PDB file of C-alpha atoms and ligand atoms in Angstrom:
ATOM      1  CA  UNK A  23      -5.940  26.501 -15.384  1.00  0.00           C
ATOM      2  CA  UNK A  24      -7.563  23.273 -13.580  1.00  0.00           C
ATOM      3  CA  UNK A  25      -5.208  21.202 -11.985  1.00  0.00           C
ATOM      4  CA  UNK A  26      -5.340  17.628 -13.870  1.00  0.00           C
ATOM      5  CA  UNK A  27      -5.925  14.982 -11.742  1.00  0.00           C
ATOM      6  CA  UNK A  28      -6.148  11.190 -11.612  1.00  0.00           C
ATOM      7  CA  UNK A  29      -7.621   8.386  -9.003  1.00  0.00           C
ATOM      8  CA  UNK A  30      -5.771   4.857  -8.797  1.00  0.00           C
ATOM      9  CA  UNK A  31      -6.863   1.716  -7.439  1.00  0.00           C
ATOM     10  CA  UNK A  32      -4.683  -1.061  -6.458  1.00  0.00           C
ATOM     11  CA  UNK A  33      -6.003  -4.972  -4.285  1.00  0.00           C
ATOM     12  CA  UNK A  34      -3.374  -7.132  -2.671  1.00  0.00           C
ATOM     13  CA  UNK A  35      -4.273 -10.356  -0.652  1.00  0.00           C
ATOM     14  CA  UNK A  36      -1.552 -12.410   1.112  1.00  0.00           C
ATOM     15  CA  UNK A  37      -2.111 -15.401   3.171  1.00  0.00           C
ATOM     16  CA  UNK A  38      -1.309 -15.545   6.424  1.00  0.00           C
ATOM     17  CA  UNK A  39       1.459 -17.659   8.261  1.00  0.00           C
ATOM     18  CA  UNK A  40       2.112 -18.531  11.901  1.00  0.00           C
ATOM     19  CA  UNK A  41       5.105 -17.310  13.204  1.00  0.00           C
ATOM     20  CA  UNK A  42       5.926 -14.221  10.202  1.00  0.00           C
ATOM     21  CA  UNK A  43       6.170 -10.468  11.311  1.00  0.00           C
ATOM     22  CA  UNK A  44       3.013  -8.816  10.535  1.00  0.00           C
ATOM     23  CA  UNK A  45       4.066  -5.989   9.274  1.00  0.00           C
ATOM     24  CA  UNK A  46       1.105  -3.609   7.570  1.00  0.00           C
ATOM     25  CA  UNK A  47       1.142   0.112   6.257  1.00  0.00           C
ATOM     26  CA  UNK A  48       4.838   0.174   7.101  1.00  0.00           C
ATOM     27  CA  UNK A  49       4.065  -0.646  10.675  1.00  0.00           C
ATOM     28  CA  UNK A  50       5.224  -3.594  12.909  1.00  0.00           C
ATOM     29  CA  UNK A  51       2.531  -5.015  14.566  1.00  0.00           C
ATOM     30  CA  UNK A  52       2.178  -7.749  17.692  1.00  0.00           C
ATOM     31  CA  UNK A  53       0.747 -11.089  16.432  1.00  0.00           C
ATOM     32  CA  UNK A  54       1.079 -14.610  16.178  1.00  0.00           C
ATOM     33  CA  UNK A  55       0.642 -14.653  12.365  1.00  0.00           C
ATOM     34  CA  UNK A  56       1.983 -11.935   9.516  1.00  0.00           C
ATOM     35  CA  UNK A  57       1.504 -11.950   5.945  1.00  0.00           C
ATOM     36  CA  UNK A  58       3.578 -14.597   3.920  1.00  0.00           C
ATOM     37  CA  UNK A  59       5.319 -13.486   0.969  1.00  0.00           C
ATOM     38  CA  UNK A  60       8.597 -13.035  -1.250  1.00  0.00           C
ATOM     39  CA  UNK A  61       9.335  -9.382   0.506  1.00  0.00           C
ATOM     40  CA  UNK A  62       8.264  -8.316   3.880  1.00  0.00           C
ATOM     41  CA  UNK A  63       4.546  -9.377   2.772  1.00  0.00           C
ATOM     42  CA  UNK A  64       3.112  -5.355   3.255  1.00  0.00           C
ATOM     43  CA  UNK A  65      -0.301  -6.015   1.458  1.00  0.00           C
ATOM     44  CA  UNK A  66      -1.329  -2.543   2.785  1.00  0.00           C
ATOM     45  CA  UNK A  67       1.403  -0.610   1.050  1.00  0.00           C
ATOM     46  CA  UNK A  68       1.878  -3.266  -1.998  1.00  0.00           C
ATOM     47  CA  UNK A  69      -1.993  -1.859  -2.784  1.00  0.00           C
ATOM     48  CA  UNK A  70      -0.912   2.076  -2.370  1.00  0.00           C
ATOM     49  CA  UNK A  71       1.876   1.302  -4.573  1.00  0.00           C
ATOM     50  CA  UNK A  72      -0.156  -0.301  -7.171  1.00  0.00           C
ATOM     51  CA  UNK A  73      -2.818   2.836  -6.802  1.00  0.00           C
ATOM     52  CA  UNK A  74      -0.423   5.319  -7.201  1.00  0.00           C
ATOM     53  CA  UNK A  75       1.291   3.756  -9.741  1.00  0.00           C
ATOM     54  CA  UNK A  76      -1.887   3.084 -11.724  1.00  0.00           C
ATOM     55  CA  UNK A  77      -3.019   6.953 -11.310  1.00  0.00           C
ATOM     56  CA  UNK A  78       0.452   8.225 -12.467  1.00  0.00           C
ATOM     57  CA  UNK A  79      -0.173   5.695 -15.553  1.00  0.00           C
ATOM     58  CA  UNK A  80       3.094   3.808 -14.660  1.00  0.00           C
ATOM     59  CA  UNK A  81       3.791  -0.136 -14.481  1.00  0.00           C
ATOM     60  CA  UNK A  82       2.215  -1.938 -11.842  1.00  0.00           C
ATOM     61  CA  UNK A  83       4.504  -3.215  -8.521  1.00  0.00           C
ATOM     62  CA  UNK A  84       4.940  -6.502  -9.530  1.00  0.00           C
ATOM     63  CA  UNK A  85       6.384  -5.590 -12.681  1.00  0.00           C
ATOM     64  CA  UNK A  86       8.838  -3.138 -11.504  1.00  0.00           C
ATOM     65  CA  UNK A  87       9.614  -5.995  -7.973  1.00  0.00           C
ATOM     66  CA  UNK A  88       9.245  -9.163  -9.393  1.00  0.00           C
ATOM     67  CA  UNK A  89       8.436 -11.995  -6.757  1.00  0.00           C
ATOM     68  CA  UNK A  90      10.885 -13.891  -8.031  1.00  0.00           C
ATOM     69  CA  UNK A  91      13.603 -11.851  -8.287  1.00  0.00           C
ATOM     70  CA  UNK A  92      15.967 -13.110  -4.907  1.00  0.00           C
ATOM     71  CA  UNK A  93      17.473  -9.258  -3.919  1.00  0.00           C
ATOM     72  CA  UNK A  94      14.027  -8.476  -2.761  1.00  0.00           C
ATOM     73  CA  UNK A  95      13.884 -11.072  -0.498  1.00  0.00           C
ATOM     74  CA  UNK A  96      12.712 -10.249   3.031  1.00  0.00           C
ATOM     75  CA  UNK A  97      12.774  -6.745   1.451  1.00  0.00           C
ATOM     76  CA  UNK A  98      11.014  -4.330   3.435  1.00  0.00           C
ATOM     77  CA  UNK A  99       8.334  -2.776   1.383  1.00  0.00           C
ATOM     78  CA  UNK A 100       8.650   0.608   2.682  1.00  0.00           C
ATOM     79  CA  UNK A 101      11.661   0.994  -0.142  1.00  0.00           C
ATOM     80  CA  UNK A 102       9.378  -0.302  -2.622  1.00  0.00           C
ATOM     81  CA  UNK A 103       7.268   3.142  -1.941  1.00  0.00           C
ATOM     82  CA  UNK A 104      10.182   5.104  -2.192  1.00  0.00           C
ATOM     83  CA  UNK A 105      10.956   4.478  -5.801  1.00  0.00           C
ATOM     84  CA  UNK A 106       7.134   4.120  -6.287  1.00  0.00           C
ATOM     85  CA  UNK A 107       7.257   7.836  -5.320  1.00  0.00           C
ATOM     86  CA  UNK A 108      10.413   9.179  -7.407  1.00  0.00           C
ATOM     87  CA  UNK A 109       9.021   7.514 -10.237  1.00  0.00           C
ATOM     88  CA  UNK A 110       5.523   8.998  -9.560  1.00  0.00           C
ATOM     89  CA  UNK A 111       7.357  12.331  -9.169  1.00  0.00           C
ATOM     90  CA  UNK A 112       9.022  12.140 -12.268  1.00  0.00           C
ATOM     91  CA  UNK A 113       6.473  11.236 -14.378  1.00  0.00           C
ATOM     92  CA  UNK A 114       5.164  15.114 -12.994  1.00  0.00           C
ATOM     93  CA  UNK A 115       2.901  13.643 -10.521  1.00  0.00           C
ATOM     94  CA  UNK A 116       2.179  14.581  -7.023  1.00  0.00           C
ATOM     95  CA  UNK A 117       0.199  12.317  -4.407  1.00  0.00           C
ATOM     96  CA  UNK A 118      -2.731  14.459  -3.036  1.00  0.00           C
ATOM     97  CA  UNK A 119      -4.502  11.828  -0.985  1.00  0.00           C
ATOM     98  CA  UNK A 120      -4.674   7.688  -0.051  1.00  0.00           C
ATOM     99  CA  UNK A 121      -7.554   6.201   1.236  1.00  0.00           C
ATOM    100  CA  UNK A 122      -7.186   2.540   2.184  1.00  0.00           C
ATOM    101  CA  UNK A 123      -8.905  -0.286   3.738  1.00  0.00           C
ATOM    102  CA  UNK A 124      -7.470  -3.479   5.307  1.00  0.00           C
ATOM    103  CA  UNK A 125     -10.069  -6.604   5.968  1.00  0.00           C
ATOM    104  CA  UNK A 126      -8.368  -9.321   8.337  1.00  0.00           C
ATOM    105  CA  UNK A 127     -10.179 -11.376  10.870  1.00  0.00           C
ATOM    106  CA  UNK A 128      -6.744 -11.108  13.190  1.00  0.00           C
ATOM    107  CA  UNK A 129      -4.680  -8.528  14.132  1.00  0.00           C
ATOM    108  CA  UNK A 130      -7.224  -5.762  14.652  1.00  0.00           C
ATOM    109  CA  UNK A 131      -6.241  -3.228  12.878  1.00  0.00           C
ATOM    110  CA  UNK A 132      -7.757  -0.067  14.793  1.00  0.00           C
ATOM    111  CA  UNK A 133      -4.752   0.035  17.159  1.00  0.00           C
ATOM    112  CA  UNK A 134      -2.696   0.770  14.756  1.00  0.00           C
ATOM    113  CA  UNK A 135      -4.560   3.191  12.665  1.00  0.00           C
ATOM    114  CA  UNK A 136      -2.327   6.373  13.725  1.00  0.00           C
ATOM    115  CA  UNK A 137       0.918   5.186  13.094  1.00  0.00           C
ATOM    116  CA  UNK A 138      -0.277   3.479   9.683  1.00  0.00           C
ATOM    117  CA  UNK A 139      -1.061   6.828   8.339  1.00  0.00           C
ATOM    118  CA  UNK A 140       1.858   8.853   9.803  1.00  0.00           C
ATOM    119  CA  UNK A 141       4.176   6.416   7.894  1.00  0.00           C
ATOM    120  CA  UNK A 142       2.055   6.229   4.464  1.00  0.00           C
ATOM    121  CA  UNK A 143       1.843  10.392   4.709  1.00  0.00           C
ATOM    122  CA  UNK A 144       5.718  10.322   5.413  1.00  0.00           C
ATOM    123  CA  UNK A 145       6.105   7.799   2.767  1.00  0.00           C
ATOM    124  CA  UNK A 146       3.755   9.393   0.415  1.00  0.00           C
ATOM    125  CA  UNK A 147       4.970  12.829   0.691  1.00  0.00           C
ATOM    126  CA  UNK A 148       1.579  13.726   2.067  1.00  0.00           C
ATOM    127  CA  UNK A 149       0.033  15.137   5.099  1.00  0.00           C
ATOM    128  CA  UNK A 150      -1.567  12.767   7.846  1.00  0.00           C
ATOM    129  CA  UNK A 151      -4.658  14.229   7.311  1.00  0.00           C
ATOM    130  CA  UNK A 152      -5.045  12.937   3.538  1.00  0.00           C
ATOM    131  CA  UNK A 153      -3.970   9.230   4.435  1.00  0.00           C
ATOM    132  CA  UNK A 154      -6.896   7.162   5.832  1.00  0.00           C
ATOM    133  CA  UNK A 155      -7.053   3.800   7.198  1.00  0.00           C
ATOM    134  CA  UNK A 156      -9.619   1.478   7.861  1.00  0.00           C
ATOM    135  CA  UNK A 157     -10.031  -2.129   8.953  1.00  0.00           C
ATOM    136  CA  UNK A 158     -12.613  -4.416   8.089  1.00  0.00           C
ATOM    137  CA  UNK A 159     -13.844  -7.860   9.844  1.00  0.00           C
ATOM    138  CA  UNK A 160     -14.034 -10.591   6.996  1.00  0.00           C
ATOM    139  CA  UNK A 161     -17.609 -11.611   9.515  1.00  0.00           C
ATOM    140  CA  UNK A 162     -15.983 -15.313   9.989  1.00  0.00           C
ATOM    141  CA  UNK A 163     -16.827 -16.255   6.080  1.00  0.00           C
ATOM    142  CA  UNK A 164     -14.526 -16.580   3.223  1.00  0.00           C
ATOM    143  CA  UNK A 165     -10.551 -16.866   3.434  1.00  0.00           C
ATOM    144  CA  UNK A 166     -10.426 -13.432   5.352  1.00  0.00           C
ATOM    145  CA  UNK A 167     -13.131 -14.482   7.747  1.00  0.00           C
ATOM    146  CA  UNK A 168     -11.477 -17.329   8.478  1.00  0.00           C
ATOM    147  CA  UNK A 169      -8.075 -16.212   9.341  1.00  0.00           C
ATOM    148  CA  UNK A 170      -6.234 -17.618   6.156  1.00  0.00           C
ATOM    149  CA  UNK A 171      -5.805 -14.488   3.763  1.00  0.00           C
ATOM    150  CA  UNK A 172      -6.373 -10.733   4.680  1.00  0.00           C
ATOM    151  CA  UNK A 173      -6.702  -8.219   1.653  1.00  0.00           C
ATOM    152  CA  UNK A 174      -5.760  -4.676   1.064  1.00  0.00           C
ATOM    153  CA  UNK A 175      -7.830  -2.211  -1.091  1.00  0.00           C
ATOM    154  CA  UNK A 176      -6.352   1.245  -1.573  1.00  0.00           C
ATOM    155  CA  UNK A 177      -7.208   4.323  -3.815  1.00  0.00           C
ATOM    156  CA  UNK A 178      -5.040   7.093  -4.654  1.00  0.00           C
ATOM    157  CA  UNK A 179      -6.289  10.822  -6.199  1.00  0.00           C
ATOM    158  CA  UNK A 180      -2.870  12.384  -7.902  1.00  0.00           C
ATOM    159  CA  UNK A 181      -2.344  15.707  -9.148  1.00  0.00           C
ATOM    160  CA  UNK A 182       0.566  16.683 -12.057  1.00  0.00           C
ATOM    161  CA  UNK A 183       2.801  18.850 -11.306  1.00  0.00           C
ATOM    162  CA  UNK A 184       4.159  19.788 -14.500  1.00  0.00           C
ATOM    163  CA  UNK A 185       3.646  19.165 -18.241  1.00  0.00           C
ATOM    164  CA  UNK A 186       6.389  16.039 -18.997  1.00  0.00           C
ATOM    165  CA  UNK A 187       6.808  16.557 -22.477  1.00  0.00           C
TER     166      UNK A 187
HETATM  167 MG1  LIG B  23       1.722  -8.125  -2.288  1.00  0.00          MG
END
């Protein structure tokens, strides 16, 4: 039998604020600005949630974590991949790989590559190896090349586990 499989896109943009923790695929990193938002402001796993979500044919993240809803708050959006996952899992799903890229004027991302994919596999319940991570210049134009916004694009390929009948 061929293993059934499904690919899953998911785009977040935040802006950018002085003086917020910039905190991106789950990992803290030094700068002067971070992404604003209701929870922790993630954009890098907000778009693997919304990928794998999409390829397991469930809701989409802001459906299941409303931004207005005030216990997610300052929530840190590794939690919001944990249910993404049991959900994903339930629904007889299994994430095979994540491929993801991050375009930001400022932070660089390439410092930070390795630990952004150990914590999206660990997340993920993949190995490193299938998590990829990429960061892209916005070349000075646009809100991203200008240092206001930075965007997330991530895909996910799923395979089922089981028949959910
Ligand atoms: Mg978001």
């Amino acid at each position: 039998m061929t293993a059934r499989l499904r690919i899953g896109l998911g785009i977040d943009v935040h802006r950018l604020a002085a003086g917020r923790p910039c905190i991106l695929g789950g990992v803290e990193i030094p700068s002067p600005v971070g992404p604003a938002g209701h929870s922790d402001g993630d954009a890098a796993l907000h778009a693997v949630c919304d990928a794998v979500l999409g390829a397991a044919g469930l809701d989409d993240l802001g459906s299941l974590f409303p931004d207005d809803d005030p216990t997610l708050a300052g929530r840190a959006s590794s939690g919001f991949c944990v249910d993404v996952l049991e959900r994903t899992r339930r629904a007889g799903w299994s994430v095979q790989s994540i491929d993801i890229v991050i375009e930001t004027e400022k932070p660089a991302i390439q410092p930070h590559r390795a630990a952004m994919r150990a914590r999206i596999a660990a997340l993920f319940g993949t190995e490193v190896d299938a998590v990829n991570v990429k960061g892209k210049s916005g070349e000075k134009v646009g809100p991203i090349g200008n240092g206001e916004a930075l965007r997330a694009t991530a895909v996910a390929l799923l395979s089922q586990t089981r028949e959910v009948g």
